[in-house]
Coordinates of C-alpha atoms in Angstrom, one line a residue:
M3 CA -23.5 19.3 -8.2
R4 CA -20.6 17.4 -8.2
L5 CA -19.4 15.6 -4.7
R6 CA -16.4 16.7 -3.4
A7 CA -13.3 14.9 -2.5
R8 CA -13.5 15.3 1.2
Y9 CA -16.9 13.6 1.6
L10 CA -15.9 10.8 -0.5
T11 CA -12.6 10.2 1.5
L12 CA -14.8 10.5 5.0
A13 CA -17.5 8.3 3.2
A14 CA -14.9 5.6 2.7
A15 CA -13.1 5.8 6.0
D16 CA -16.6 5.4 7.6
L17 CA -17.7 2.5 5.8
A18 CA -14.4 0.9 6.3
G19 CA -14.3 1.3 10.1
G20 CA -17.7 0.9 10.6
L21 CA -17.0 -2.7 8.8
T22 CA -13.6 -3.4 10.9
A23 CA -15.6 -2.4 14.1
A24 CA -18.6 -4.8 13.1
V25 CA -16.1 -7.8 12.7
M26 CA -14.5 -7.2 16.1
A27 CA -17.4 -6.8 18.1
L28 CA -19.7 -9.4 16.6
S29 CA -18.4 -13.1 17.1
F30 CA -20.5 -14.4 14.2
L31 CA -18.8 -12.2 11.4
H32 CA -15.6 -14.2 10.0
F33 CA -13.4 -11.7 8.1
A34 CA -10.1 -14.2 7.3
Y35 CA -10.3 -17.8 6.3
R36 CA -7.2 -19.9 5.7
S37 CA -7.0 -20.6 2.2
G38 CA -3.3 -20.5 0.5
P39 CA -5.0 -20.6 -3.3
L40 CA -7.4 -18.0 -2.4
H41 CA -4.9 -15.6 -0.7
A42 CA -2.6 -16.2 -3.8
T43 CA -5.7 -14.9 -6.1
I44 CA -6.3 -11.9 -4.1
E45 CA -2.9 -10.7 -3.9
T46 CA -2.3 -11.7 -7.5
A47 CA -5.7 -9.6 -8.5
C48 CA -3.9 -6.6 -6.2
G49 CA -0.8 -6.7 -7.7
M50 CA -2.4 -6.7 -11.2
I51 CA -4.6 -3.8 -10.5
G52 CA -1.6 -1.8 -8.8
L53 CA 0.6 -2.6 -11.8
L54 CA -2.2 -1.3 -14.2
A55 CA -2.8 1.9 -11.8
A56 CA 1.1 2.5 -12.0
F57 CA 1.2 2.4 -16.0
L58 CA -1.8 4.6 -16.5
V59 CA 0.0 7.5 -13.9
F60 CA 3.5 7.2 -15.5
G61 CA 1.6 7.7 -18.7
R62 CA 0.0 10.8 -17.1
F63 CA 3.5 11.8 -16.0
R64 CA 4.9 11.4 -19.6
R65 CA 2.4 13.8 -20.8
T66 CA 2.7 16.3 -17.6
G67 CA 6.0 15.8 -16.6
Q68 CA 5.3 16.7 -13.2
L69 CA 7.5 15.5 -10.1
D70 CA 4.5 14.5 -8.0
D71 CA 3.1 12.3 -11.0
L72 CA 6.4 10.4 -11.1
A73 CA 6.7 9.8 -7.2
L74 CA 2.8 8.9 -7.5
A75 CA 3.9 6.1 -10.2
I76 CA 6.5 5.0 -8.4
G77 CA 4.4 4.6 -5.4
L78 CA 2.0 2.5 -7.1
G79 CA 4.6 0.1 -8.5
F80 CA 5.8 -0.4 -5.1
L81 CA 2.8 -1.6 -4.0
A82 CA 2.2 -3.9 -7.0
C83 CA 5.5 -5.4 -6.6
A84 CA 4.9 -6.1 -3.1
S85 CA 1.5 -7.5 -3.8
L86 CA 2.7 -9.7 -6.9
V87 CA 6.1 -10.8 -6.4
F88 CA 6.3 -10.6 -2.3
S89 CA 3.0 -11.7 -1.4
A90 CA 1.3 -13.9 -3.9
M91 CA 4.3 -16.2 -5.0
P92 CA 5.3 -17.2 -1.4
W93 CA 1.6 -17.9 -0.8
S94 CA 1.6 -20.5 -3.2
L95 CA 4.6 -22.2 -1.8
L96 CA 2.7 -22.6 1.7
S97 CA 6.0 -23.1 3.7
T98 CA 6.8 -21.3 7.4
D99 CA 10.1 -20.0 5.6
S100 CA 8.1 -18.6 2.5
M101 CA 5.5 -17.2 4.7
R102 CA 8.2 -15.2 6.9
F103 CA 10.2 -14.1 3.7
S104 CA 6.6 -12.8 2.3
A105 CA 5.8 -10.9 5.5
W106 CA 8.7 -9.0 5.7
T107 CA 9.5 -8.2 1.9
S108 CA 5.6 -7.2 1.3
L109 CA 5.6 -5.3 4.3
V110 CA 8.8 -3.3 3.1
G111 CA 7.5 -2.6 0.1
T112 CA 4.2 -1.6 1.3
L113 CA 5.7 0.9 3.7
L114 CA 8.1 2.2 1.0
G115 CA 5.0 2.7 -1.4
A116 CA 2.9 3.9 1.7
A117 CA 5.7 6.6 2.2
T118 CA 6.3 7.5 -1.5
L119 CA 2.4 8.2 -2.1
A120 CA 2.4 10.3 1.1
L121 CA 5.4 12.2 -0.2
S122 CA 3.7 12.5 -3.7
S123 CA 0.6 14.0 -2.3
V124 CA 2.0 16.8 0.0
M125 CA 5.1 17.9 -2.4
P126 CA 4.5 21.1 -4.6
R127 CA 3.9 20.6 -8.3
R128 CA 7.0 20.6 -10.2
Q129 CA 8.1 20.7 -13.4
L130 CA 10.9 18.5 -14.4
W131 CA 13.6 19.9 -16.8
N132 CA 14.6 16.3 -18.1
P133 CA 11.5 14.0 -17.2
A134 CA 13.0 11.0 -19.0
R135 CA 16.4 11.1 -17.1
A136 CA 14.6 11.7 -14.1
A137 CA 12.2 8.8 -14.6
G138 CA 15.1 6.4 -15.4
I139 CA 17.0 7.5 -12.4
A140 CA 14.1 7.2 -10.1
L141 CA 12.7 3.9 -11.4
L142 CA 16.5 2.3 -11.3
V143 CA 17.0 3.7 -7.7
S144 CA 13.7 2.3 -6.4
A145 CA 14.6 -1.0 -8.1
V146 CA 18.0 -1.0 -6.4
V147 CA 16.7 -0.3 -2.9
Y148 CA 13.7 -2.9 -3.0
A149 CA 16.0 -5.4 -4.2
V150 CA 18.4 -4.7 -1.5
C151 CA 15.6 -5.1 1.1
A152 CA 14.4 -8.2 -0.3
I153 CA 18.1 -9.7 -0.5
L154 CA 18.7 -8.8 2.9
A155 CA 15.5 -10.3 4.2
G156 CA 16.5 -13.5 2.5
V157 CA 19.9 -13.5 4.2
F158 CA 18.6 -12.8 7.7
E159 CA 15.1 -14.8 7.0
A160 CA 16.1 -17.4 10.1
R161 CA 16.2 -14.5 12.3
L162 CA 13.2 -12.3 11.4
P163 CA 10.0 -13.3 13.7
L164 CA 7.1 -14.7 11.9
G165 CA 4.1 -12.3 11.6
I166 CA 1.4 -14.6 13.1
A167 CA 2.2 -18.1 13.2
P168 CA -0.2 -20.7 11.7
T169 CA -0.6 -22.4 15.1
T170 CA -1.8 -19.2 16.4
K171 CA -5.4 -19.0 17.8
L172 CA -7.6 -15.9 17.0
P173 CA -8.9 -14.1 20.1
P174 CA -12.7 -14.0 20.4
A175 CA -14.6 -11.1 19.5
G176 CA -14.9 -8.3 21.6
I177 CA -12.0 -6.0 23.0
P178 CA -9.4 -5.8 20.2
H179 CA -5.8 -6.4 21.2
P180 CA -2.9 -6.9 18.9
I181 CA -1.3 -10.2 17.9
G182 CA 1.7 -11.2 16.3
A183 CA 5.4 -9.7 16.2
H184 CA 6.1 -6.5 17.4
P185 CA 8.2 -5.1 14.5
L186 CA 5.5 -5.9 12.1
L187 CA 2.7 -4.1 14.0
V188 CA 4.9 -1.2 14.5
A189 CA 5.4 -1.3 10.7
Q190 CA 2.0 -1.8 9.9
L191 CA 0.9 1.2 12.2
A192 CA 3.7 3.4 10.2
C193 CA 2.0 2.2 7.0
A194 CA -1.6 3.2 8.2
I195 CA -0.1 6.6 9.1
L196 CA 1.5 7.1 5.7
F197 CA -1.9 6.2 4.1
A198 CA -3.6 8.5 6.4
V199 CA -1.3 11.1 5.2
A200 CA -1.7 10.5 1.6
A201 CA -5.4 10.7 2.0
F202 CA -5.3 14.0 3.2
G203 CA -3.1 15.3 0.8
F204 CA -5.0 13.8 -1.9
T205 CA -8.2 15.1 -0.8
R206 CA -6.7 18.9 -0.2
R207 CA -4.9 18.3 -3.9
A208 CA -8.6 17.0 -5.3
D209 CA -10.5 20.0 -3.7
S210 CA -8.3 22.5 -5.0
T211 CA -7.3 21.6 -7.9
G212 CA -10.7 19.8 -9.2
D213 CA -8.2 17.0 -10.5
V214 CA -10.6 13.8 -10.6
L215 CA -7.3 11.5 -10.6
F216 CA -6.9 12.8 -6.8
K217 CA -10.6 12.7 -6.2
W218 CA -10.6 9.0 -6.4
F219 CA -7.0 8.3 -4.9
A220 CA -8.0 10.1 -1.6
P221 CA -10.7 7.4 -0.5
S222 CA -8.6 4.6 -1.9
A223 CA -6.0 6.2 0.3
A224 CA -8.1 6.0 3.1
L225 CA -9.4 2.5 2.7
A226 CA -5.6 1.2 2.6
A227 CA -5.0 3.4 6.0
I228 CA -8.1 1.3 7.5
A229 CA -7.2 -1.9 6.1
R230 CA -3.7 -2.1 8.2

Protein backbone atom coordinates (compact mmCIF):
# COMPACT_ATOMS: atom_id res chain seq x y z
CA MET A 1 0.00 0.00 0.00
CA ARG A 2 1.47 3.32 -1.08
CA LEU A 3 1.47 6.27 1.27
CA ARG A 4 -0.68 9.06 -0.10
CA ALA A 5 0.80 12.49 -0.69
CA ARG A 6 -1.45 14.19 1.85
CA TYR A 7 -0.03 12.05 4.66
CA LEU A 8 3.54 12.82 3.65
CA THR A 9 2.76 16.53 3.55
CA LEU A 10 1.04 16.47 6.94
CA ALA A 11 3.90 14.47 8.45
CA ALA A 12 6.48 16.94 7.14
CA ALA A 13 4.49 19.93 8.40
CA ASP A 14 3.92 18.34 11.82
CA LEU A 15 7.58 17.41 12.21
CA ALA A 16 8.83 20.85 11.21
CA GLY A 17 6.22 22.60 13.34
CA GLY A 18 7.05 20.44 16.34
CA LEU A 19 10.77 21.12 16.06
CA THR A 20 10.12 24.85 15.67
CA ALA A 21 7.89 24.89 18.75
CA ALA A 22 10.50 22.96 20.74
CA VAL A 23 13.24 25.42 19.81
CA MET A 24 11.07 28.37 20.85
CA ALA A 25 9.96 26.79 24.12
CA LEU A 26 13.13 25.08 25.35
CA SER A 27 15.99 27.38 26.30
CA PHE A 28 18.71 24.71 26.04
CA LEU A 29 18.04 24.16 22.32
CA HIS A 30 20.08 26.38 20.03
CA PHE A 31 18.99 26.60 16.41
CA ALA A 32 21.33 29.30 15.08
CA TYR A 33 25.07 29.82 15.21
CA ARG A 34 26.99 32.85 13.99
CA SER A 35 29.42 31.32 11.50
CA GLY A 36 29.99 32.91 8.12
CA PRO A 37 31.69 29.91 6.49
CA LEU A 38 28.97 27.56 7.75
CA HIS A 39 26.19 29.79 6.41
CA ALA A 40 27.97 30.11 3.08
CA THR A 41 28.39 26.32 2.90
CA ILE A 42 24.73 25.67 3.67
CA GLU A 43 23.50 28.23 1.16
CA THR A 44 25.86 26.87 -1.49
CA ALA A 45 24.54 23.36 -0.92
CA CYS A 46 20.94 24.59 -1.11
CA GLY A 47 21.69 26.45 -4.32
CA MET A 48 23.38 23.48 -5.98
CA ILE A 49 20.54 21.16 -5.00
CA GLY A 50 18.03 23.69 -6.31
CA LEU A 51 19.90 23.97 -9.60
CA LEU A 52 19.94 20.20 -9.98
CA ALA A 53 16.20 20.01 -9.28
CA ALA A 54 15.50 22.83 -11.76
CA PHE A 55 17.62 21.08 -14.40
CA LEU A 56 15.77 17.79 -13.91
CA VAL A 57 12.34 19.44 -14.02
CA PHE A 58 13.34 21.37 -17.13
CA GLY A 59 14.28 18.06 -18.72
CA ARG A 60 10.82 16.81 -17.84
CA PHE A 61 9.35 19.92 -19.48
CA ARG A 62 11.28 19.25 -22.69
CA ARG A 63 9.69 15.81 -22.75
CA THR A 64 6.13 16.82 -21.83
CA GLY A 65 5.86 20.40 -23.13
CA GLN A 66 3.46 21.24 -20.28
CA LEU A 67 3.15 24.82 -19.04
CA ASP A 68 3.07 23.86 -15.36
CA ASP A 69 6.36 21.96 -15.71
CA LEU A 70 7.98 25.06 -17.18
CA ALA A 71 6.67 27.21 -14.33
CA LEU A 72 7.94 24.68 -11.80
CA ALA A 73 11.42 24.69 -13.34
CA ILE A 74 11.55 28.49 -13.33
CA GLY A 75 10.40 28.63 -9.71
CA LEU A 76 13.15 26.24 -8.68
CA GLY A 77 15.62 28.33 -10.65
CA PHE A 78 14.60 31.44 -8.72
CA LEU A 79 15.13 29.65 -5.41
CA ALA A 80 18.49 28.24 -6.49
CA CYS A 81 19.73 31.62 -7.67
CA ALA A 82 18.57 33.25 -4.43
CA SER A 83 20.61 30.79 -2.37
CA LEU A 84 23.68 30.36 -4.54
CA VAL A 85 24.26 33.84 -5.97
CA PHE A 86 22.60 36.28 -3.60
CA SER A 87 23.03 34.50 -0.28
CA ALA A 88 26.11 32.27 -0.31
CA MET A 89 28.42 34.78 -1.97
CA PRO A 90 27.53 37.81 0.21
CA TRP A 91 27.83 35.65 3.34
CA SER A 92 31.45 35.00 2.43
CA LEU A 93 32.13 38.76 2.45
CA LEU A 94 30.78 39.29 5.97
CA SER A 95 30.21 43.04 5.79
CA THR A 96 27.15 45.03 6.81
CA ASP A 97 26.56 46.24 3.27
CA SER A 98 26.81 42.74 1.82
CA MET A 99 24.40 41.44 4.47
CA ARG A 100 21.84 44.11 3.58
CA PHE A 101 22.14 43.43 -0.15
CA SER A 102 22.05 39.68 0.47
CA ALA A 103 18.96 39.88 2.68
CA TRP A 104 16.90 41.76 0.11
CA THR A 105 18.04 40.11 -3.11
CA SER A 106 17.76 36.60 -1.71
CA LEU A 107 14.36 37.41 -0.24
CA VAL A 108 13.14 38.80 -3.57
CA GLY A 109 14.34 35.63 -5.30
CA THR A 110 12.64 33.46 -2.70
CA LEU A 111 9.43 35.44 -3.07
CA LEU A 112 9.52 35.11 -6.86
CA GLY A 113 10.29 31.41 -6.60
CA ALA A 114 7.54 30.76 -4.06
CA ALA A 115 5.01 32.66 -6.17
CA THR A 116 5.99 30.71 -9.28
CA LEU A 117 5.81 27.39 -7.44
CA ALA A 118 2.38 28.26 -6.07
CA LEU A 119 1.22 29.22 -9.55
CA SER A 120 2.57 26.01 -11.07
CA SER A 121 0.79 23.91 -8.45
CA VAL A 122 -2.68 25.29 -9.18
CA MET A 123 -2.57 26.04 -12.91
CA PRO A 124 -4.23 23.51 -15.21
CA ARG A 125 -1.99 21.28 -17.29
CA ARG A 126 -1.72 22.82 -20.73
CA GLN A 127 0.24 21.63 -23.73
CA LEU A 128 2.33 24.42 -25.24
CA TRP A 129 2.23 24.79 -28.99
CA ASN A 130 5.93 25.75 -29.21
CA PRO A 131 7.67 24.60 -25.99
CA ALA A 132 11.17 25.70 -27.03
CA ARG A 133 10.09 29.25 -27.82
CA ALA A 134 7.98 29.50 -24.68
CA ALA A 135 10.89 28.29 -22.56
CA GLY A 136 13.27 30.81 -24.10
CA ILE A 137 10.90 33.71 -23.53
CA ALA A 138 10.09 32.62 -19.96
CA LEU A 139 13.74 32.18 -19.01
CA LEU A 140 14.71 35.54 -20.51
CA VAL A 141 11.88 37.39 -18.78
CA SER A 142 12.68 35.70 -15.46
CA ALA A 143 16.36 36.59 -15.69
CA VAL A 144 15.60 40.20 -16.60
CA VAL A 145 13.09 40.59 -13.75
CA TYR A 146 15.52 39.23 -11.17
CA ALA A 147 18.40 41.28 -12.56
CA VAL A 148 16.34 44.48 -12.39
CA CYS A 149 15.36 43.70 -8.79
CA ALA A 150 19.02 43.11 -7.88
CA ILE A 151 20.09 46.35 -9.54
CA LEU A 152 17.41 48.30 -7.69
CA ALA A 153 18.50 46.70 -4.42
CA GLY A 154 22.07 47.72 -5.14
CA VAL A 155 21.13 51.29 -6.06
CA PHE A 156 18.96 51.84 -2.99
CA GLU A 157 21.04 49.64 -0.70
CA ALA A 158 21.81 52.39 1.80
CA ARG A 159 18.09 53.09 2.29
CA LEU A 160 17.06 49.49 2.80
CA PRO A 161 16.67 48.30 6.39
CA LEU A 162 18.94 45.54 7.62
CA GLY A 163 17.04 42.38 8.47
CA ILE A 164 18.65 41.66 11.82
CA ALA A 165 21.65 43.70 12.88
CA PRO A 166 24.68 41.67 13.99
CA THR A 167 24.50 43.31 17.43
CA THR A 168 20.88 42.28 18.01
CA LYS A 169 20.42 40.08 21.06
CA LEU A 170 18.09 37.17 20.55
CA PRO A 171 15.12 37.03 22.96
CA PRO A 172 15.01 34.27 25.58
CA ALA A 173 12.99 31.16 24.96
CA GLY A 174 9.31 31.45 25.70
CA ILE A 175 6.53 33.32 23.96
CA PRO A 176 7.84 34.10 20.46
CA HIS A 177 7.81 37.61 19.11
CA PRO A 178 9.20 38.83 15.78
CA ILE A 179 12.41 40.80 15.56
CA GLY A 180 13.88 42.53 12.55
CA ALA A 181 12.71 44.96 9.89
CA HIS A 182 8.96 44.88 9.33
CA PRO A 183 9.14 44.87 5.50
CA LEU A 184 11.32 41.78 5.60
CA LEU A 185 8.99 40.09 8.07
CA VAL A 186 5.99 40.81 5.84
CA ALA A 187 7.83 39.41 2.83
CA GLN A 188 8.76 36.29 4.80
CA LEU A 189 5.12 35.84 5.78
CA ALA A 190 4.13 36.16 2.12
CA CYS A 191 6.70 33.49 1.23
CA ALA A 192 5.31 31.17 3.90
CA ILE A 193 1.77 31.59 2.56
CA LEU A 194 2.88 30.98 -1.03
CA PHE A 195 4.84 27.86 -0.07
CA ALA A 196 1.78 26.61 1.83
CA VAL A 197 -0.35 27.16 -1.28
CA ALA A 198 2.22 25.24 -3.31
CA ALA A 199 2.18 22.39 -0.79
CA PHE A 200 -1.60 22.19 -1.00
CA GLY A 201 -1.59 22.32 -4.80
CA PHE A 202 1.15 19.71 -5.18
CA THR A 203 -0.60 17.43 -2.69
CA ARG A 204 -3.91 17.64 -4.52
CA ARG A 205 -2.25 17.04 -7.88
CA ALA A 206 -0.24 14.09 -6.59
CA ASP A 207 -3.32 12.43 -5.11
CA SER A 208 -5.37 12.98 -8.27
CA THR A 209 -2.75 12.01 -10.85
CA GLY A 210 -0.43 9.70 -8.92
CA ASP A 211 2.59 11.70 -10.13
CA VAL A 212 5.53 10.81 -7.88
CA LEU A 213 7.27 14.12 -8.59
CA PHE A 214 4.49 16.16 -6.99
CA LYS A 215 4.20 13.62 -4.19
CA TRP A 216 7.66 14.64 -2.98
CA PHE A 217 7.45 18.30 -3.90
CA ALA A 218 4.40 18.67 -1.64
CA PRO A 219 6.16 17.91 1.68
CA SER A 220 9.18 19.91 0.50
CA ALA A 221 6.97 22.96 0.02
CA ALA A 222 5.43 22.37 3.44
CA LEU A 223 8.89 22.33 5.02
CA ALA A 224 9.76 25.54 3.19
CA ALA A 225 6.61 27.19 4.53
CA ILE A 226 7.41 26.25 8.14
CA ALA A 227 11.04 27.31 7.68
CA ARG A 228 10.06 30.91 7.02
